[in-house]
PDB file of C-alpha atoms in Angstrom:
ATOM      1  CA  MET A 117       4.090   3.057   7.449  1.00  0.00           C
ATOM      2  CA  ASP A 118       0.263   1.438   8.154  1.00  0.00           C
ATOM      3  CA  LYS A 119       2.631   0.345  10.653  1.00  0.00           C
ATOM      4  CA  GLN A 120       0.960  -2.475  11.553  1.00  0.00           C
ATOM      5  CA  ASP A 121       1.161  -1.498   7.936  1.00  0.00           C
ATOM      6  CA  LYS A 122       4.524  -0.094   8.458  1.00  0.00           C
ATOM      7  CA  GLN A 123       6.114  -3.310   9.310  1.00  0.00           C
ATOM      8  CA  ASP A 124       7.764  -3.098   5.992  1.00  0.00           C
ATOM      9  CA  SER A 125       7.803   0.557   5.314  1.00  0.00           C
ATOM     10  CA  GLN A 126      10.488   1.916   7.633  1.00  0.00           C
ATOM     11  CA  GLY A 127      13.952   2.823   6.544  1.00  0.00           C
ATOM     12  CA  SER A 128      15.240   2.410  10.099  1.00  0.00           C
ATOM     13  CA  GLN A 129      14.130   0.472  13.200  1.00  0.00           C
ATOM     14  CA  HIS A 130      10.727   1.903  14.166  1.00  0.00           C
ATOM     15  CA  THR A 131      10.150   1.163  17.787  1.00  0.00           C
ATOM     16  CA  GLN A 132       7.637   3.961  18.038  1.00  0.00           C
ATOM     17  CA  GLY A 133       5.386   3.519  15.048  1.00  0.00           C
ATOM     18  CA  SER A 134       2.683   1.293  13.834  1.00  0.00           C
ATOM     19  CA  GLN A 135       4.462  -1.754  12.555  1.00  0.00           C
ATOM     20  CA  ASP A 136       2.577  -4.800  11.451  1.00  0.00           C
ATOM     21  CA  PRO A 137       3.591  -7.843  13.583  1.00  0.00           C
ATOM     22  CA  GLN A 138       3.104 -10.305  10.755  1.00  0.00           C
ATOM     23  CA  ASP A 139       5.850  -8.545   8.715  1.00  0.00           C
ATOM     24  CA  ALA A 140       8.505  -9.571  11.254  1.00  0.00           C
ATOM     25  CA  ARG A 141      10.625  -6.515  10.449  1.00  0.00           C
ATOM     26  CA  GLN A 142      12.616  -8.444   7.849  1.00  0.00           C
ATOM     27  CA  GLU A 143      13.860  -5.650   5.606  1.00  0.00           C
ATOM     28  CA  PRO A 144      15.632  -6.206   2.319  1.00  0.00           C
ATOM     29  CA  ARG A 145      19.292  -5.424   1.993  1.00  0.00           C
ATOM     30  CA  GLU A 146      19.507  -2.300  -0.080  1.00  0.00           C
ATOM     31  CA  SER A 147      21.541  -4.124  -2.669  1.00  0.00           C
ATOM     32  CA  ASP A 148      18.626  -6.574  -3.128  1.00  0.00           C
ATOM     33  CA  ALA A 149      15.908  -3.925  -3.234  1.00  0.00           C
ATOM     34  CA  ARG A 150      14.855  -1.860  -6.251  1.00  0.00           C
ATOM     35  CA  PRO A 151      13.420   1.631  -6.122  1.00  0.00           C
ATOM     36  CA  VAL A 152       9.815   2.017  -7.176  1.00  0.00           C
ATOM     37  CA  LEU A 153       9.623   5.734  -6.309  1.00  0.00           C
ATOM     38  CA  GLU A 154      12.417   8.266  -6.024  1.00  0.00           C
ATOM     39  CA  GLY A 155      12.616  11.819  -4.878  1.00  0.00           C
ATOM     40  CA  PRO A 156      11.027  13.595  -7.897  1.00  0.00           C
ATOM     41  CA  ASP A 157       8.281  10.904  -8.022  1.00  0.00           C
ATOM     42  CA  ILE A 158       7.429  11.393  -4.308  1.00  0.00           C
ATOM     43  CA  ALA A 159       7.268  15.162  -4.792  1.00  0.00           C
ATOM     44  CA  ARG A 160       4.927  14.747  -7.772  1.00  0.00           C
ATOM     45  CA  VAL A 161       2.550  12.391  -6.055  1.00  0.00           C
ATOM     46  CA  LEU A 162       2.353  14.642  -2.978  1.00  0.00           C
ATOM     47  CA  THR A 163       1.491  17.525  -5.224  1.00  0.00           C
ATOM     48  CA  ARG A 164      -1.214  15.465  -6.854  1.00  0.00           C
ATOM     49  CA  ILE A 165      -2.600  14.358  -3.508  1.00  0.00           C
ATOM     50  CA  ALA A 166      -2.658  17.980  -2.312  1.00  0.00           C
ATOM     51  CA  HIS A 167      -4.707  19.042  -5.372  1.00  0.00           C
ATOM     52  CA  GLU A 168      -7.104  16.083  -4.827  1.00  0.00           C
ATOM     53  CA  ILE A 169      -7.615  17.086  -1.165  1.00  0.00           C
ATOM     54  CA  VAL A 170      -8.438  20.657  -2.233  1.00  0.00           C
ATOM     55  CA  GLU A 171     -10.889  19.474  -4.890  1.00  0.00           C
ATOM     56  CA  ARG A 172     -12.704  16.975  -2.588  1.00  0.00           C
ATOM     57  CA  ALA A 173     -12.690  19.347   0.372  1.00  0.00           C
ATOM     58  CA  LYS A 174     -13.875  22.271  -1.780  1.00  0.00           C
ATOM     59  CA  GLY A 175     -11.022  24.505  -0.780  1.00  0.00           C
ATOM     60  CA  ALA A 176      -9.614  22.759   2.308  1.00  0.00           C
ATOM     61  CA  ASP A 177     -10.967  25.459   4.631  1.00  0.00           C
ATOM     62  CA  ASP A 178     -11.561  23.005   7.513  1.00  0.00           C
ATOM     63  CA  VAL A 179      -8.851  20.463   6.737  1.00  0.00           C
ATOM     64  CA  VAL A 180      -6.526  19.268   9.509  1.00  0.00           C
ATOM     65  CA  LEU A 181      -3.594  16.990   8.678  1.00  0.00           C
ATOM     66  CA  LEU A 182      -2.416  14.419  11.245  1.00  0.00           C
ATOM     67  CA  GLY A 183       0.652  12.338  10.409  1.00  0.00           C
ATOM     68  CA  ILE A 184       1.171   8.917  11.980  1.00  0.00           C
ATOM     69  CA  PRO A 185       4.757   8.634  13.367  1.00  0.00           C
ATOM     70  CA  THR A 186       7.273   8.383  12.124  1.00  0.00           C
ATOM     71  CA  ARG A 187       7.319   9.006   8.361  1.00  0.00           C
ATOM     72  CA  GLY A 188       3.666   9.892   8.181  1.00  0.00           C
ATOM     73  CA  VAL A 189       4.458  13.016  10.221  1.00  0.00           C
ATOM     74  CA  PHE A 190       7.068  14.157   7.620  1.00  0.00           C
ATOM     75  CA  LEU A 191       4.701  13.404   4.822  1.00  0.00           C
ATOM     76  CA  GLY A 192       1.925  15.356   6.610  1.00  0.00           C
ATOM     77  CA  ARG A 193       4.166  18.385   6.919  1.00  0.00           C
ATOM     78  CA  ARG A 194       5.096  18.230   3.226  1.00  0.00           C
ATOM     79  CA  LEU A 195       1.430  17.964   2.264  1.00  0.00           C
ATOM     80  CA  ALA A 196       0.560  20.970   4.475  1.00  0.00           C
ATOM     81  CA  ALA A 197       3.236  22.996   2.680  1.00  0.00           C
ATOM     82  CA  LYS A 198       1.832  22.032  -0.685  1.00  0.00           C
ATOM     83  CA  LEU A 199      -1.747  22.791   0.374  1.00  0.00           C
ATOM     84  CA  GLU A 200      -0.567  26.173   1.594  1.00  0.00           C
ATOM     85  CA  GLN A 201       0.897  26.887  -1.844  1.00  0.00           C
ATOM     86  CA  ILE A 202      -2.342  25.963  -3.508  1.00  0.00           C
ATOM     87  CA  THR A 203      -4.812  27.631  -1.150  1.00  0.00           C
ATOM     88  CA  ASP A 204      -2.653  30.526   0.136  1.00  0.00           C
ATOM     89  CA  ARG A 205      -3.732  29.799   3.697  1.00  0.00           C
ATOM     90  CA  LYS A 206      -2.126  28.110   6.691  1.00  0.00           C
ATOM     91  CA  ILE A 207      -3.058  24.404   7.018  1.00  0.00           C
ATOM     92  CA  PRO A 208      -3.132  23.004  10.558  1.00  0.00           C
ATOM     93  CA  VAL A 209      -0.860  19.929  10.785  1.00  0.00           C
ATOM     94  CA  GLY A 210       0.063  17.702  13.720  1.00  0.00           C
ATOM     95  CA  SER A 211       0.869  14.131  14.620  1.00  0.00           C
ATOM     96  CA  LEU A 212      -1.057  11.250  16.127  1.00  0.00           C
ATOM     97  CA  ASP A 213       0.681   8.554  18.161  1.00  0.00           C
ATOM     98  CA  ILE A 214      -1.141   5.202  18.083  1.00  0.00           C
ATOM     99  CA  THR A 215       1.182   3.150  20.279  1.00  0.00           C
ATOM    100  CA  MET A 216      -1.284   2.559  23.115  1.00  0.00           C
ATOM    101  CA  TYR A 217      -4.073   1.725  20.704  1.00  0.00           C
ATOM    102  CA  ARG A 218      -2.266  -1.090  18.875  1.00  0.00           C
ATOM    103  CA  ASP A 219      -3.841  -4.521  19.060  1.00  0.00           C
ATOM    104  CA  ASP A 220      -0.494  -6.327  19.433  1.00  0.00           C
ATOM    105  CA  LEU A 221       0.879  -4.638  22.546  1.00  0.00           C
ATOM    106  CA  ARG A 222       0.910  -7.886  24.520  1.00  0.00           C
ATOM    107  CA  MET A 223       2.867  -9.708  21.842  1.00  0.00           C
ATOM    108  CA  HIS A 224       5.840  -7.332  21.698  1.00  0.00           C
ATOM    109  CA  PRO A 225       8.269  -5.669  24.055  1.00  0.00           C
ATOM    110  CA  PRO A 226       7.388  -2.208  25.383  1.00  0.00           C
ATOM    111  CA  ARG A 227       7.632   0.541  22.837  1.00  0.00           C
ATOM    112  CA  ALA A 228       8.652   4.158  23.221  1.00  0.00           C
ATOM    113  CA  LEU A 229       5.761   6.555  22.852  1.00  0.00           C
ATOM    114  CA  ALA A 230       5.855   8.990  19.948  1.00  0.00           C
ATOM    115  CA  ARG A 231       4.383  12.451  20.031  1.00  0.00           C
ATOM    116  CA  THR A 232       0.760  13.385  19.568  1.00  0.00           C
ATOM    117  CA  GLU A 233       0.423  17.045  18.625  1.00  0.00           C
ATOM    118  CA  ILE A 234      -3.033  18.396  17.874  1.00  0.00           C
ATOM    119  CA  PRO A 235      -3.309  21.873  16.323  1.00  0.00           C
ATOM    120  CA  GLY A 236      -4.559  24.566  18.669  1.00  0.00           C
ATOM    121  CA  ASP A 237      -8.104  24.715  17.233  1.00  0.00           C
ATOM    122  CA  GLY A 238      -8.565  20.953  17.751  1.00  0.00           C
ATOM    123  CA  ILE A 239     -10.305  18.559  15.488  1.00  0.00           C
ATOM    124  CA  ASP A 240     -13.985  18.937  16.476  1.00  0.00           C
ATOM    125  CA  GLY A 241     -16.039  19.565  13.370  1.00  0.00           C
ATOM    126  CA  LYS A 242     -12.947  19.448  11.079  1.00  0.00           C
ATOM    127  CA  LEU A 243     -12.074  17.260   8.159  1.00  0.00           C
ATOM    128  CA  VAL A 244      -9.175  15.260   9.499  1.00  0.00           C
ATOM    129  CA  VAL A 245      -6.816  13.732   6.956  1.00  0.00           C
ATOM    130  CA  LEU A 246      -4.670  10.977   8.485  1.00  0.00           C
ATOM    131  CA  VAL A 247      -1.315  10.710   6.649  1.00  0.00           C
ATOM    132  CA  ASP A 248       0.863   7.577   6.634  1.00  0.00           C
ATOM    133  CA  ASP A 249       3.591   6.202   4.435  1.00  0.00           C
ATOM    134  CA  VAL A 250       2.405   2.636   3.695  1.00  0.00           C
ATOM    135  CA  LEU A 251      -1.019   1.083   3.909  1.00  0.00           C
ATOM    136  CA  PHE A 252      -0.863  -2.654   4.448  1.00  0.00           C
ATOM    137  CA  SER A 253      -3.190  -4.672   6.804  1.00  0.00           C
ATOM    138  CA  GLY A 254      -5.202  -1.623   7.922  1.00  0.00           C
ATOM    139  CA  ARG A 255      -4.578  -2.190  11.627  1.00  0.00           C
ATOM    140  CA  THR A 256      -2.569   0.976  12.068  1.00  0.00           C
ATOM    141  CA  ILE A 257      -5.439   3.034  10.751  1.00  0.00           C
ATOM    142  CA  ARG A 258      -7.886   1.205  12.926  1.00  0.00           C
ATOM    143  CA  ALA A 259      -5.728   2.188  15.906  1.00  0.00           C
ATOM    144  CA  ALA A 260      -5.555   5.719  14.652  1.00  0.00           C
ATOM    145  CA  LEU A 261      -9.362   5.975  14.474  1.00  0.00           C
ATOM    146  CA  ASP A 262      -9.529   4.793  18.075  1.00  0.00           C
ATOM    147  CA  ALA A 263      -6.983   7.392  19.120  1.00  0.00           C
ATOM    148  CA  LEU A 264      -8.914  10.131  17.303  1.00  0.00           C
ATOM    149  CA  ASN A 265     -12.076   9.150  19.151  1.00  0.00           C
ATOM    150  CA  ASP A 266     -10.447   9.916  22.456  1.00  0.00           C
ATOM    151  CA  ILE A 267      -9.299  13.370  21.261  1.00  0.00           C
ATOM    152  CA  GLY A 268     -12.420  14.840  19.617  1.00  0.00           C
ATOM    153  CA  ARG A 269     -15.198  14.461  17.073  1.00  0.00           C
ATOM    154  CA  PRO A 270     -14.164  15.328  13.523  1.00  0.00           C
ATOM    155  CA  ARG A 271     -16.735  16.141  10.871  1.00  0.00           C
ATOM    156  CA  ALA A 272     -15.101  13.399   8.726  1.00  0.00           C
ATOM    157  CA  VAL A 273     -11.882  11.473   8.559  1.00  0.00           C
ATOM    158  CA  GLN A 274      -9.970  10.647   5.379  1.00  0.00           C
ATOM    159  CA  LEU A 275      -6.734   8.784   4.734  1.00  0.00           C
ATOM    160  CA  ALA A 276      -3.760   9.714   2.565  1.00  0.00           C
ATOM    161  CA  VAL A 277      -0.928   7.259   2.027  1.00  0.00           C
ATOM    162  CA  LEU A 278       2.163   7.370  -0.081  1.00  0.00           C
ATOM    163  CA  VAL A 279       1.986   3.644  -0.942  1.00  0.00           C
ATOM    164  CA  ASP A 280      -0.860   1.116  -0.823  1.00  0.00           C
ATOM    165  CA  ARG A 281       0.635  -2.336  -1.002  1.00  0.00           C
ATOM    166  CA  GLY A 282      -2.560  -4.314  -0.542  1.00  0.00           C
ATOM    167  CA  HIS A 283      -3.150  -7.380   1.772  1.00  0.00           C
ATOM    168  CA  ARG A 284      -5.856  -5.656   3.845  1.00  0.00           C
ATOM    169  CA  GLU A 285      -7.088  -7.455   6.997  1.00  0.00           C
ATOM    170  CA  LEU A 286      -9.696  -4.855   7.858  1.00  0.00           C
ATOM    171  CA  PRO A 287     -12.275  -2.986   5.651  1.00  0.00           C
ATOM    172  CA  ILE A 288     -10.147   0.114   5.325  1.00  0.00           C
ATOM    173  CA  ARG A 289      -9.449   2.033   2.169  1.00  0.00           C
ATOM    174  CA  ALA A 290      -7.319   5.079   1.486  1.00  0.00           C
ATOM    175  CA  ASP A 291      -8.971   8.184  -0.004  1.00  0.00           C
ATOM    176  CA  TYR A 292      -5.714   9.444  -1.493  1.00  0.00           C
ATOM    177  CA  VAL A 293      -2.915   7.109  -2.770  1.00  0.00           C
ATOM    178  CA  GLY A 294       0.420   8.104  -4.143  1.00  0.00           C
ATOM    179  CA  LYS A 295       1.077   4.702  -5.687  1.00  0.00           C
ATOM    180  CA  ASN A 296      -0.777   1.401  -5.675  1.00  0.00           C
ATOM    181  CA  LEU A 297       1.953  -1.208  -5.397  1.00  0.00           C
ATOM    182  CA  PRO A 298       0.797  -4.863  -5.797  1.00  0.00           C
ATOM    183  CA  THR A 299       3.036  -6.999  -3.597  1.00  0.00           C
ATOM    184  CA  SER A 300       3.332 -10.556  -2.307  1.00  0.00           C
ATOM    185  CA  LEU A 301       3.647 -11.236   1.378  1.00  0.00           C
ATOM    186  CA  ARG A 302       7.242 -12.295   0.771  1.00  0.00           C
ATOM    187  CA  GLU A 303       8.080  -8.745  -0.341  1.00  0.00           C
ATOM    188  CA  THR A 304       8.891  -5.753   1.751  1.00  0.00           C
ATOM    189  CA  VAL A 305       8.238  -2.067   1.117  1.00  0.00           C
ATOM    190  CA  LYS A 306      10.641   0.308   2.744  1.00  0.00           C
ATOM    191  CA  VAL A 307      10.040   4.063   2.635  1.00  0.00           C
ATOM    192  CA  GLN A 308      12.975   6.424   3.213  1.00  0.00           C
ATOM    193  CA  LEU A 309      12.516  10.159   3.634  1.00  0.00           C
ATOM    194  CA  ALA A 310      15.138  12.862   3.737  1.00  0.00           C
ATOM    195  CA  GLU A 311      14.056  14.078   7.206  1.00  0.00           C
ATOM    196  CA  GLU A 312      14.810  10.706   8.722  1.00  0.00           C
ATOM    197  CA  ASP A 313      16.984   8.761   6.316  1.00  0.00           C
ATOM    198  CA  GLY A 314      18.848  11.380   4.259  1.00  0.00           C
ATOM    199  CA  ARG A 315      17.101  10.635   0.991  1.00  0.00           C
ATOM    200  CA  ASP A 316      13.680  10.101  -0.499  1.00  0.00           C
ATOM    201  CA  THR A 317      12.927   6.692  -1.996  1.00  0.00           C
ATOM    202  CA  VAL A 318      10.588   3.743  -1.792  1.00  0.00           C
ATOM    203  CA  LEU A 319      12.266   0.354  -2.067  1.00  0.00           C
ATOM    204  CA  LEU A 320      10.707  -2.959  -2.962  1.00  0.00           C
ATOM    205  CA  GLY A 321      12.612  -6.050  -1.835  1.00  0.00           C
ATOM    206  CA  VAL A 322      12.202  -9.676  -0.716  1.00  0.00           C
ATOM    207  CA  LYS A 323      12.305 -10.785   2.917  1.00  0.00           C
ATOM    208  CA  GLN A 324      15.557 -12.425   3.868  1.00  0.00           C
ATOM    209  CA  THR A 325      14.895 -15.946   5.203  1.00  0.00           C
ATOM    210  CA  ALA A 326      16.932 -17.009   8.203  1.00  0.00           C
ATOM    211  CA  PRO A 327      19.278 -19.977   7.539  1.00  0.00           C
ATOM    212  CA  GLY A 328      17.454 -23.254   8.095  1.00  0.00           C
ATOM    213  CA  ALA A 329      14.035 -21.619   8.109  1.00  0.00           C
ATOM    214  CA  GLN A 330      11.072 -23.292   6.481  1.00  0.00           C
ATOM    215  CA  HIS A 331      10.076 -21.733   3.114  1.00  0.00           C
TER     216      HIS A 331
END
């Protein structure tokens, strides 16, 4: 999830990712949500993104994939596997925890740290592709760029997301998008992946308003 972009994207409670505070973690009941991507669709868009990365990177020789916990890590590993099939070479893949770089730390209870795992050859001089499930406000990616700056100096940084739902608050744009999904702020986007949730799907629903709340 941009988890500040991920506020909506998680299939379970994400205490360790990059949720967006403005989303208030109001997820749709599954009975109220409709799928906009299912397993075969997700597989197809990841294959497309992998081919786009190879084309733009002219072979992906210096590509490093870093997934943003939680579901971005799983997507990053899947992308690495597809890139390996296309290029017939091992693609370095890791994870990048952004918890301590969030701009809303003071507004929320303490969060558990996720894992940062940087491939052995590091990121200096590499083309780093950040991988996340949902791009929303852009604040998660801003935090990820700050985290990268403390780790090394990539040649370039690109962004791959499964879903771009719009409503950007920062001038951040994804280089690779599985699906552009226009949404209203009343809607939620929830990504479920087999590694975490037992199935692959993207659900679009409407936030549940608490009784007596102002509309």
